[in-house]
Tab-separated table of C-alpha atoms and ligand atoms in Angstrom:
chain	number	residue	atom	x	y	z
R	156	MET	CA	7.760	21.216	-15.825
R	157	ASP	CA	10.687	19.639	-17.645
R	158	MET	CA	12.266	16.963	-15.468
R	159	SER	CA	15.371	16.755	-17.639
R	160	GLU	CA	16.001	20.350	-16.568
R	161	LEU	CA	15.574	19.279	-12.977
R	162	LYS	CA	18.325	16.719	-13.423
R	163	LEU	CA	20.666	19.300	-14.948
R	164	THR	CA	20.122	21.845	-12.209
R	165	HIS	CA	21.617	19.478	-9.679
R	166	GLY	CA	25.204	19.408	-10.776
R	167	LEU	CA	26.895	17.419	-8.020
R	168	HIS	CA	23.573	15.993	-6.849
R	169	ALA	CA	22.463	14.492	-10.182
R	170	LEU	CA	19.561	12.162	-9.656
R	171	ARG	CA	20.281	8.451	-10.115
R	172	GLY	CA	16.744	7.154	-10.494
R	173	GLU	CA	14.672	6.729	-13.607
R	174	MET	CA	12.220	9.293	-14.971
R	175	ARG	CA	9.458	8.180	-17.329
R	176	MET	CA	6.973	10.468	-19.037
R	177	ASN	CA	3.337	9.563	-19.795
R	178	GLU	CA	3.793	6.079	-18.387
R	179	SER	CA	0.763	3.773	-18.440
R	180	MET	CA	-0.265	2.843	-14.889
R	181	LYS	CA	-1.651	-0.489	-16.149
R	182	LYS	CA	1.735	-2.074	-15.480
R	183	TYR	CA	1.862	-0.660	-11.957
R	184	THR	CA	-1.570	-1.626	-10.626
R	185	SER	CA	-2.872	-5.112	-9.889
R	186	TRP	CA	-6.139	-4.285	-11.720
R	187	ARG	CA	-4.075	-3.770	-14.887
R	188	ALA	CA	-6.339	-0.892	-15.868
R	189	GLY	CA	-6.311	2.881	-15.937
R	190	GLY	CA	-4.586	5.877	-17.502
R	191	GLU	CA	-1.087	7.317	-17.564
R	192	ALA	CA	1.089	9.020	-15.013
R	193	GLU	CA	2.135	12.379	-16.394
R	194	ARG	CA	5.559	11.777	-14.833
R	195	MET	CA	6.888	8.726	-13.060
R	196	TYR	CA	10.021	8.596	-10.925
R	197	ILE	CA	11.611	5.325	-9.853
R	198	PRO	CA	14.240	6.265	-7.267
R	199	ALA	CA	17.593	4.502	-7.062
R	200	ASP	CA	17.506	4.408	-3.239
R	201	LEU	CA	16.442	6.447	-0.218
R	202	ALA	CA	19.106	9.155	-0.646
R	203	ASP	CA	18.061	9.590	-4.275
R	204	LEU	CA	14.367	9.738	-3.348
R	205	THR	CA	15.091	12.360	-0.670
R	206	GLN	CA	17.040	14.453	-3.166
R	207	PHE	CA	14.281	14.111	-5.753
R	208	ILE	CA	11.565	15.240	-3.317
R	209	ARG	CA	13.737	18.120	-2.091
R	210	ASP	CA	14.127	19.424	-5.622
R	211	LEU	CA	10.528	19.122	-6.754
R	212	PRO	CA	8.624	22.377	-7.103
R	213	GLU	CA	6.426	22.869	-4.046
R	214	ASP	CA	3.217	22.692	-6.030
R	215	GLU	CA	4.036	19.457	-7.856
R	216	PRO	CA	1.531	16.776	-6.762
R	217	VAL	CA	3.244	13.548	-5.648
R	218	HIS	CA	1.564	10.117	-5.533
R	219	MET	CA	3.462	7.336	-3.803
R	220	VAL	CA	2.825	3.838	-5.190
R	221	GLY	CA	4.052	0.488	-3.948
R	222	LEU	CA	2.701	-2.496	-5.870
R	223	GLY	CA	-0.585	-0.797	-6.795
R	224	SER	CA	-2.580	-3.654	-5.252
R	225	ASN	CA	-5.122	-1.358	-3.630
R	226	LEU	CA	-5.281	1.294	-6.301
R	227	LEU	CA	-7.551	2.292	-9.177
R	228	VAL	CA	-6.188	4.962	-11.529
R	229	ARG	CA	-8.910	6.625	-13.590
R	230	ASP	CA	-8.578	6.432	-17.382
R	231	GLY	CA	-7.678	10.125	-17.801
R	232	GLY	CA	-4.490	9.502	-15.800
R	233	ILE	CA	-2.659	11.264	-13.006
R	234	LYS	CA	-1.404	14.855	-13.065
R	235	GLY	CA	1.918	15.324	-11.343
R	236	THR	CA	4.526	12.743	-10.392
R	237	VAL	CA	3.965	9.136	-9.426
R	238	VAL	CA	6.857	7.703	-7.403
R	239	VAL	CA	7.133	3.911	-7.527
R	240	LEU	CA	8.889	2.378	-4.535
R	241	HIS	CA	8.520	-1.346	-5.140
R	242	ALA	CA	11.899	-3.098	-5.125
R	243	ARG	CA	13.757	0.213	-4.671
R	244	LEU	CA	13.718	0.937	-0.945
R	245	ASN	CA	14.466	-2.724	-0.398
R	246	ASP	CA	16.603	-3.093	2.743
R	247	LEU	CA	15.559	-6.127	4.750
R	248	ARG	CA	17.559	-7.034	7.831
R	249	LEU	CA	17.403	-8.631	11.236
R	250	GLU	CA	18.536	-5.947	13.676
R	251	GLN	CA	18.189	-7.801	16.950
R	252	GLN	CA	17.388	-11.272	18.229
R	253	ASN	CA	17.481	-12.603	21.752
R	254	GLU	CA	15.448	-14.861	24.044
R	255	GLU	CA	12.526	-12.408	23.934
R	256	GLY	CA	12.208	-12.167	20.171
R	257	GLY	CA	13.553	-10.145	17.284
R	258	LEU	CA	13.428	-6.846	15.440
R	259	ILE	CA	13.302	-6.695	11.643
R	260	TYR	CA	13.803	-3.572	9.546
R	261	ALA	CA	12.122	-3.562	6.134
R	262	GLY	CA	12.251	-0.756	3.563
R	263	ALA	CA	8.982	0.535	2.144
R	264	GLY	CA	9.599	-1.104	-1.236
R	265	VAL	CA	9.986	-4.659	0.083
R	266	ALA	CA	7.109	-6.983	-0.835
R	267	CYS	CA	5.106	-8.024	2.247
R	268	ALA	CA	5.458	-11.719	1.402
R	269	LYS	CA	9.243	-11.348	1.560
R	270	VAL	CA	9.012	-9.999	5.116
R	271	ALA	CA	6.800	-12.940	6.151
R	272	ARG	CA	9.294	-15.447	4.731
R	273	PHE	CA	12.335	-13.617	6.111
R	274	ALA	CA	10.801	-13.611	9.607
R	275	ALA	CA	9.973	-17.326	9.375
R	276	LEU	CA	13.508	-18.059	8.193
R	277	HIS	CA	14.762	-16.460	11.412
R	278	ASN	CA	12.229	-18.404	13.424
R	279	LEU	CA	10.251	-15.291	14.322
R	280	THR	CA	6.485	-15.350	14.541
R	281	GLY	CA	3.832	-12.632	14.092
R	282	ALA	CA	4.439	-11.628	10.466
R	283	GLU	CA	3.033	-14.738	8.753
R	284	PHE	CA	-0.172	-12.919	7.717
R	285	LEU	CA	1.887	-10.632	5.457
R	286	VAL	CA	2.458	-13.526	3.063
R	287	GLY	CA	-1.036	-13.114	1.601
R	288	ILE	CA	-0.875	-9.356	1.107
R	289	PRO	CA	0.404	-8.688	-2.425
R	290	GLY	CA	1.656	-5.184	-1.638
R	291	THR	CA	4.761	-3.491	-0.263
R	292	VAL	CA	5.701	-2.645	3.314
R	293	GLY	CA	4.956	1.041	2.536
R	294	GLY	CA	1.481	0.181	1.276
R	295	ALA	CA	0.835	-2.094	4.266
R	296	LEU	CA	1.850	0.701	6.663
R	297	ALA	CA	-0.316	3.248	4.829
R	298	MET	CA	-3.362	0.951	4.767
R	299	ASN	CA	-2.801	-0.905	8.045
R	300	ALA	CA	-3.197	-3.994	5.883
R	301	GLY	CA	-4.240	-7.142	7.641
R	302	CYS	CA	-6.105	-10.395	7.568
R	303	TYR	CA	-7.336	-13.148	9.865
R	304	ASP	CA	-7.510	-10.757	12.845
R	305	THR	CA	-3.922	-9.515	12.487
R	306	GLU	CA	-2.927	-6.056	11.311
R	307	THR	CA	0.355	-4.516	10.184
R	308	TRP	CA	0.497	-1.936	12.974
R	309	GLY	CA	0.030	-4.703	15.546
R	310	VAL	CA	3.712	-5.593	15.005
R	311	VAL	CA	5.204	-2.162	14.201
R	312	GLU	CA	7.728	-0.798	16.685
R	313	GLN	CA	8.748	2.325	14.773
R	314	VAL	CA	8.609	3.773	11.262
R	315	LYS	CA	10.843	5.965	9.144
R	316	THR	CA	9.164	8.609	7.001
R	317	LEU	CA	9.986	11.243	4.413
R	318	SER	CA	7.988	14.459	4.390
R	319	ARG	CA	7.020	16.544	1.367
R	320	THR	CA	9.670	18.998	2.573
R	321	ALA	CA	12.276	16.170	2.322
R	322	GLN	CA	12.715	15.689	6.088
R	323	LEU	CA	13.592	12.148	7.145
R	324	CYS	CA	11.840	11.387	10.436
R	325	GLU	CA	11.130	8.513	12.784
R	326	HIS	CA	7.764	7.963	14.415
R	327	LEU	CA	6.300	5.638	17.039
R	328	PRO	CA	2.874	4.012	16.646
R	329	GLY	CA	1.551	6.464	19.259
R	330	ASP	CA	2.130	9.310	16.787
R	331	TYR	CA	-0.625	7.861	14.582
R	332	GLU	CA	-4.337	7.382	14.716
R	333	ILE	CA	-4.599	3.715	13.765
R	334	GLY	CA	-7.742	1.783	12.913
R	335	TYR	CA	-9.229	-0.732	10.520
R	336	ARG	CA	-7.508	0.053	7.189
R	337	HIS	CA	-6.885	3.541	8.524
R	338	VAL	CA	-3.643	5.316	9.490
R	339	ALA	CA	-3.263	9.082	9.989
R	340	LEU	CA	-0.469	11.090	11.570
R	341	LYS	CA	-1.709	12.990	14.623
R	342	PRO	CA	-0.927	16.709	14.894
R	343	ALA	CA	2.305	17.626	16.702
R	344	ARG	CA	1.965	18.153	20.469
R	345	ALA	CA	3.496	21.173	22.179
R	346	GLU	CA	6.332	19.018	23.588
R	347	ASP	CA	7.289	17.404	20.270
R	348	GLN	CA	10.906	18.289	19.554
R	349	LYS	CA	10.788	17.770	15.814
R	350	LYS	CA	7.629	19.620	14.834
R	351	GLU	CA	8.691	19.570	11.185
R	352	CYS	CA	8.187	15.802	11.353
R	353	PHE	CA	4.443	16.230	11.727
R	354	ALA	CA	3.950	17.462	8.178
R	355	ASP	CA	0.615	17.210	6.407
R	356	GLU	CA	2.125	15.042	3.707
R	357	GLU	CA	4.610	12.286	4.493
R	358	TRP	CA	5.401	8.828	3.192
R	359	PHE	CA	6.712	5.687	4.808
R	360	VAL	CA	10.226	4.749	3.762
R	361	GLY	CA	10.651	1.812	6.143
R	362	GLY	CA	9.517	0.198	9.353
R	363	TRP	CA	10.798	-1.842	12.296
R	364	PHE	CA	8.734	-4.913	13.170
R	365	ARG	CA	8.880	-6.449	16.664
R	366	LEU	CA	8.253	-10.210	16.539
R	367	SER	CA	8.305	-13.072	19.033
R	368	ASN	CA	10.416	-16.195	18.833
R	369	GLY	CA	8.609	-19.006	17.056
R	370	LYS	CA	8.650	-22.754	17.533
R	371	ASP	CA	10.586	-24.864	15.029
R	372	SER	CA	8.867	-24.817	11.651
R	373	ALA	CA	5.473	-23.524	12.925
R	374	SER	CA	5.733	-20.203	11.032
R	375	ARG	CA	6.580	-21.886	7.743
R	376	LYS	CA	3.636	-24.244	8.227
R	377	LYS	CA	1.303	-21.326	8.997
R	378	ILE	CA	2.492	-19.501	5.850
R	379	LYS	CA	1.666	-22.550	3.734
R	380	GLU	CA	-1.786	-22.843	5.330
R	381	LEU	CA	-2.573	-19.152	4.791
R	382	LEU	CA	-1.570	-19.368	1.124
R	383	THR	CA	-3.731	-22.450	0.560
R	384	LYS	CA	-6.691	-20.699	2.212
R	385	ARG	CA	-6.251	-17.736	-0.158
R	386	ILE	CA	-5.933	-19.851	-3.287
R	387	ASN	CA	-9.158	-21.628	-2.332
R	388	SER	CA	-11.182	-18.502	-1.555
R	389	GLN	CA	-9.903	-15.747	-3.886
R	390	PRO	CA	-9.968	-15.317	-7.677
R	391	LEU	CA	-6.204	-14.980	-7.986
R	392	GLY	CA	-6.033	-15.867	-11.707
R	393	LEU	CA	-7.500	-12.574	-12.962
R	394	PRO	CA	-6.411	-8.984	-12.215
R	395	ASN	CA	-8.094	-7.563	-9.094
R	396	ALA	CA	-7.332	-5.374	-6.091
R	397	GLY	CA	-8.449	-7.636	-3.275
R	398	SER	CA	-11.380	-6.546	-1.145
R	399	VAL	CA	-13.014	-3.502	-2.700
R	400	PHE	CA	-15.134	-2.576	0.339
R	401	ARG	CA	-14.367	-2.545	4.054
R	402	ASN	CA	-16.316	-4.954	6.199
R	403	PRO	CA	-19.063	-3.061	8.034
R	404	PRO	CA	-19.073	-3.568	11.833
R	405	GLY	CA	-20.209	-7.096	12.681
R	406	ASP	CA	-20.706	-8.195	9.076
R	407	HIS	CA	-18.830	-9.031	5.885
R	408	ALA	CA	-19.038	-6.945	2.714
R	409	ALA	CA	-18.752	-10.147	0.629
R	410	ARG	CA	-21.764	-11.695	2.392
R	411	LEU	CA	-23.892	-8.580	1.833
R	412	ILE	CA	-22.913	-8.315	-1.862
R	413	GLU	CA	-23.622	-12.001	-2.436
R	414	SER	CA	-26.977	-11.750	-0.634
R	415	CYS	CA	-27.992	-9.063	-3.142
R	416	GLY	CA	-27.375	-11.506	-6.019
R	417	LEU	CA	-24.467	-9.495	-7.394
R	418	LYS	CA	-21.947	-12.297	-8.012
R	419	GLY	CA	-21.212	-12.250	-11.747
R	420	PHE	CA	-22.662	-8.731	-12.207
R	421	PHE	CA	-20.588	-6.916	-14.828
R	422	ILE	CA	-20.154	-3.672	-16.735
R	423	GLY	CA	-17.784	-3.789	-19.707
R	424	GLY	CA	-14.730	-5.790	-18.661
R	425	ALA	CA	-15.285	-5.462	-14.900
R	426	MET	CA	-17.146	-8.166	-13.008
R	427	VAL	CA	-18.025	-9.047	-9.416
R	428	SER	CA	-16.127	-12.290	-8.847
R	429	SER	CA	-18.253	-15.386	-8.467
R	430	LYS	CA	-15.591	-16.849	-6.151
R	431	HIS	CA	-15.412	-13.903	-3.712
R	432	ALA	CA	-18.142	-11.250	-3.957
R	433	ASN	CA	-15.980	-8.455	-2.488
R	434	PHE	CA	-13.493	-8.813	-5.373
R	435	ILE	CA	-14.023	-7.108	-8.741
R	436	ILE	CA	-12.042	-8.732	-11.515
R	437	ASN	CA	-10.772	-7.374	-14.800
R	438	THR	CA	-11.921	-10.029	-17.250
R	439	GLY	CA	-9.506	-8.791	-19.938
R	440	ASP	CA	-9.916	-5.260	-21.167
R	441	ALA	CA	-11.694	-3.390	-18.379
R	442	ALA	CA	-11.416	0.377	-18.375
R	443	ALA	CA	-11.022	1.968	-14.956
R	444	ALA	CA	-14.434	3.533	-15.659
R	445	ASP	CA	-15.974	0.018	-15.893
R	446	ILE	CA	-14.480	-0.916	-12.522
R	447	GLU	CA	-15.650	2.330	-10.915
R	448	ALA	CA	-19.137	1.840	-12.400
R	449	VAL	CA	-19.337	-1.664	-10.895
R	450	ILE	CA	-18.196	-0.250	-7.521
R	451	ARG	CA	-20.968	2.363	-7.692
R	452	ALA	CA	-23.615	-0.146	-8.774
R	453	VAL	CA	-22.678	-2.583	-5.986
R	454	ARG	CA	-22.764	0.165	-3.367
R	455	ASN	CA	-26.182	1.398	-4.587
R	456	THR	CA	-27.746	-2.071	-4.771
R	457	VAL	CA	-26.479	-3.082	-1.312
R	458	LYS	CA	-27.802	0.192	0.126
R	459	GLU	CA	-31.213	-0.245	-1.524
R	460	GLN	CA	-31.597	-3.876	-0.486
R	461	THR	CA	-30.036	-3.877	2.994
R	462	GLY	CA	-29.842	-0.249	4.102
R	463	ILE	CA	-26.085	-0.641	4.699
R	464	VAL	CA	-23.719	1.815	3.009
R	465	LEU	CA	-20.505	0.029	2.065
R	466	GLU	CA	-17.315	2.057	2.409
R	467	GLN	CA	-14.559	1.661	-0.149
R	468	GLU	CA	-11.267	0.103	0.878
R	469	VAL	CA	-9.538	0.584	-2.498
R	470	ARG	CA	-8.179	4.029	-3.271
R	471	ILE	CA	-9.195	5.767	-6.479
R	472	ILE	CA	-6.990	8.490	-7.943
R	473	GLY	CA	-6.607	10.440	-11.183
R	474	ASN	CA	-9.008	12.017	-13.643
R	475	ALA	CA	-11.838	10.524	-15.636
R	476	LYS	CA	-11.345	10.480	-19.408
C	1075	FAD	C1	-5.365	-10.578	-4.323
C	1075	FAD	C2	-5.314	-9.507	-3.299
C	1075	FAD	C3	-5.485	-9.822	-1.965
C	1075	FAD	C4	-5.431	-8.818	-0.985
C	1075	FAD	N1	-5.593	-9.162	0.320
C	1075	FAD	C5	-5.526	-8.216	1.266
C	1075	FAD	C6	-5.683	-8.556	2.649
C	1075	FAD	O1	-5.863	-9.692	3.029
C	1075	FAD	N2	-5.618	-7.564	3.564
C	1075	FAD	C7	-5.396	-6.270	3.215
C	1075	FAD	O2	-5.327	-5.421	4.101
C	1075	FAD	N3	-5.238	-5.913	1.929
C	1075	FAD	C8	-5.294	-6.853	0.949
C	1075	FAD	N4	-5.147	-6.496	-0.357
C	1075	FAD	C9	-4.979	-5.074	-0.725
C	1075	FAD	C10	-3.532	-4.586	-0.806
C	1075	FAD	O3	-2.647	-5.644	-1.122
C	1075	FAD	C11	-3.084	-3.887	0.471
C	1075	FAD	O4	-3.889	-2.755	0.746
C	1075	FAD	C12	-1.619	-3.458	0.417
C	1075	FAD	O5	-1.229	-3.005	1.694
C	1075	FAD	C13	-1.349	-2.352	-0.593
C	1075	FAD	O6	0.054	-2.224	-0.755
C	1075	FAD	P1	0.664	-1.625	-2.101
C	1075	FAD	O7	2.131	-1.533	-1.938
C	1075	FAD	O8	0.182	-2.382	-3.269
C	1075	FAD	O9	0.018	-0.179	-2.063
C	1075	FAD	P2	-0.547	0.652	-3.293
C	1075	FAD	O10	-1.745	-0.002	-3.840
C	1075	FAD	O11	0.556	0.984	-4.216
C	1075	FAD	O12	-1.019	1.967	-2.523
C	1075	FAD	C14	-2.135	1.924	-1.654
C	1075	FAD	C15	-2.215	3.265	-0.896
C	1075	FAD	O13	-1.099	3.369	-0.032
C	1075	FAD	C16	-0.338	4.526	-0.351
C	1075	FAD	N5	1.082	4.185	-0.240
C	1075	FAD	C17	1.762	3.217	-0.893
C	1075	FAD	N6	3.044	3.209	-0.495
C	1075	FAD	C18	3.165	4.199	0.428
C	1075	FAD	C19	4.245	4.682	1.210
C	1075	FAD	N7	5.476	4.169	1.120
C	1075	FAD	N8	4.006	5.702	2.075
C	1075	FAD	C20	2.768	6.253	2.186
C	1075	FAD	N9	1.707	5.845	1.450
C	1075	FAD	C21	1.906	4.819	0.595
C	1075	FAD	C22	-0.688	4.875	-1.789
C	1075	FAD	O14	-0.468	6.253	-2.055
C	1075	FAD	C23	-2.140	4.475	-1.832
C	1075	FAD	O15	-2.949	5.498	-1.296
C	1075	FAD	C24	-5.197	-7.476	-1.373
C	1075	FAD	C25	-4.998	-7.157	-2.720
C	1075	FAD	C26	-5.050	-8.157	-3.678
C	1075	FAD	C27	-4.810	-7.806	-5.113
């Protein structure tokens, strides 16, 4: 489909975002690897994104991307349209603050670290953990990102979503099935007024975060400590996507991988980090196929040696070359 035609058909509603064709996803994923997006749309703002989605042909596949920090795009690329939200849906505001705490609204394209710092600036506590998550608010909501026993949905009061049919909706946490790195919209109940808001495909466009009042500079201190901990334990100098596998109940994926002697194991340009065994780094020119092959090899070896089947945390999309 010709997207320049799409723009022309709108007349008064001309789109204001940016359309790119055959855009390499290397720039949009933290692994700096992978193929091209057939089409990429970078919306100007929420109204523009809503208009864009409304006008897309029904059968056009849509892939929402934040900062691509949990994403592997196969080398053959992605069919359909990739929509990049980072730095576009970027409202960040304090909506309420009183003796009980505060409420922050953050658009889906805001970087998580910005929310952590904004909350600390307003002396609110509970969002410090977000400083170490190099993704967007939308990605954190989709993944229920978390660390050090804190998870995104633990502080969510409400979210705003956009459905594939271009409906803007608001949902409460109770509308979702929420677990460890897992979030899924539940089916509509008979009493739900807005049944169209329980669509199969929807994306987060923003969220409200309920936080408590902090004490003096405690949040800023905690942020500094969390960052130091990360620098000391993670291979942040080379492209990666954080933890590749989920931790199995009662254990750590990194411990299991290390116990199988896999630190330093590599295929092509992809290598199991020797600093953190659950990280796979791109040592320079890794193809997505190298990274996927290392993921497969690690999973097989851990299963053979320990009997435990590791589940992937990173999401893999697109076609092989
Ligand atoms: C160095 C490093 C450290 C990390 N540490 C942690 C950690 O401590 N804890 C942790 O949980 N994760 C961690 N991660 C992984 C990653 O940062 C998180 O999963 C993050 O939430 C992904 O956000 P993103 O914007 O990059 O999402 P993307 O990678 O762009 O997308 C991830 C998934 O979310 C979907 N998605 C993105 N935006 C939206 C949206 N607006 N609406 C609906 N779906 C959407 C995408 O379609 C995709 O399926 C780390 C990654 C790196 C590179």
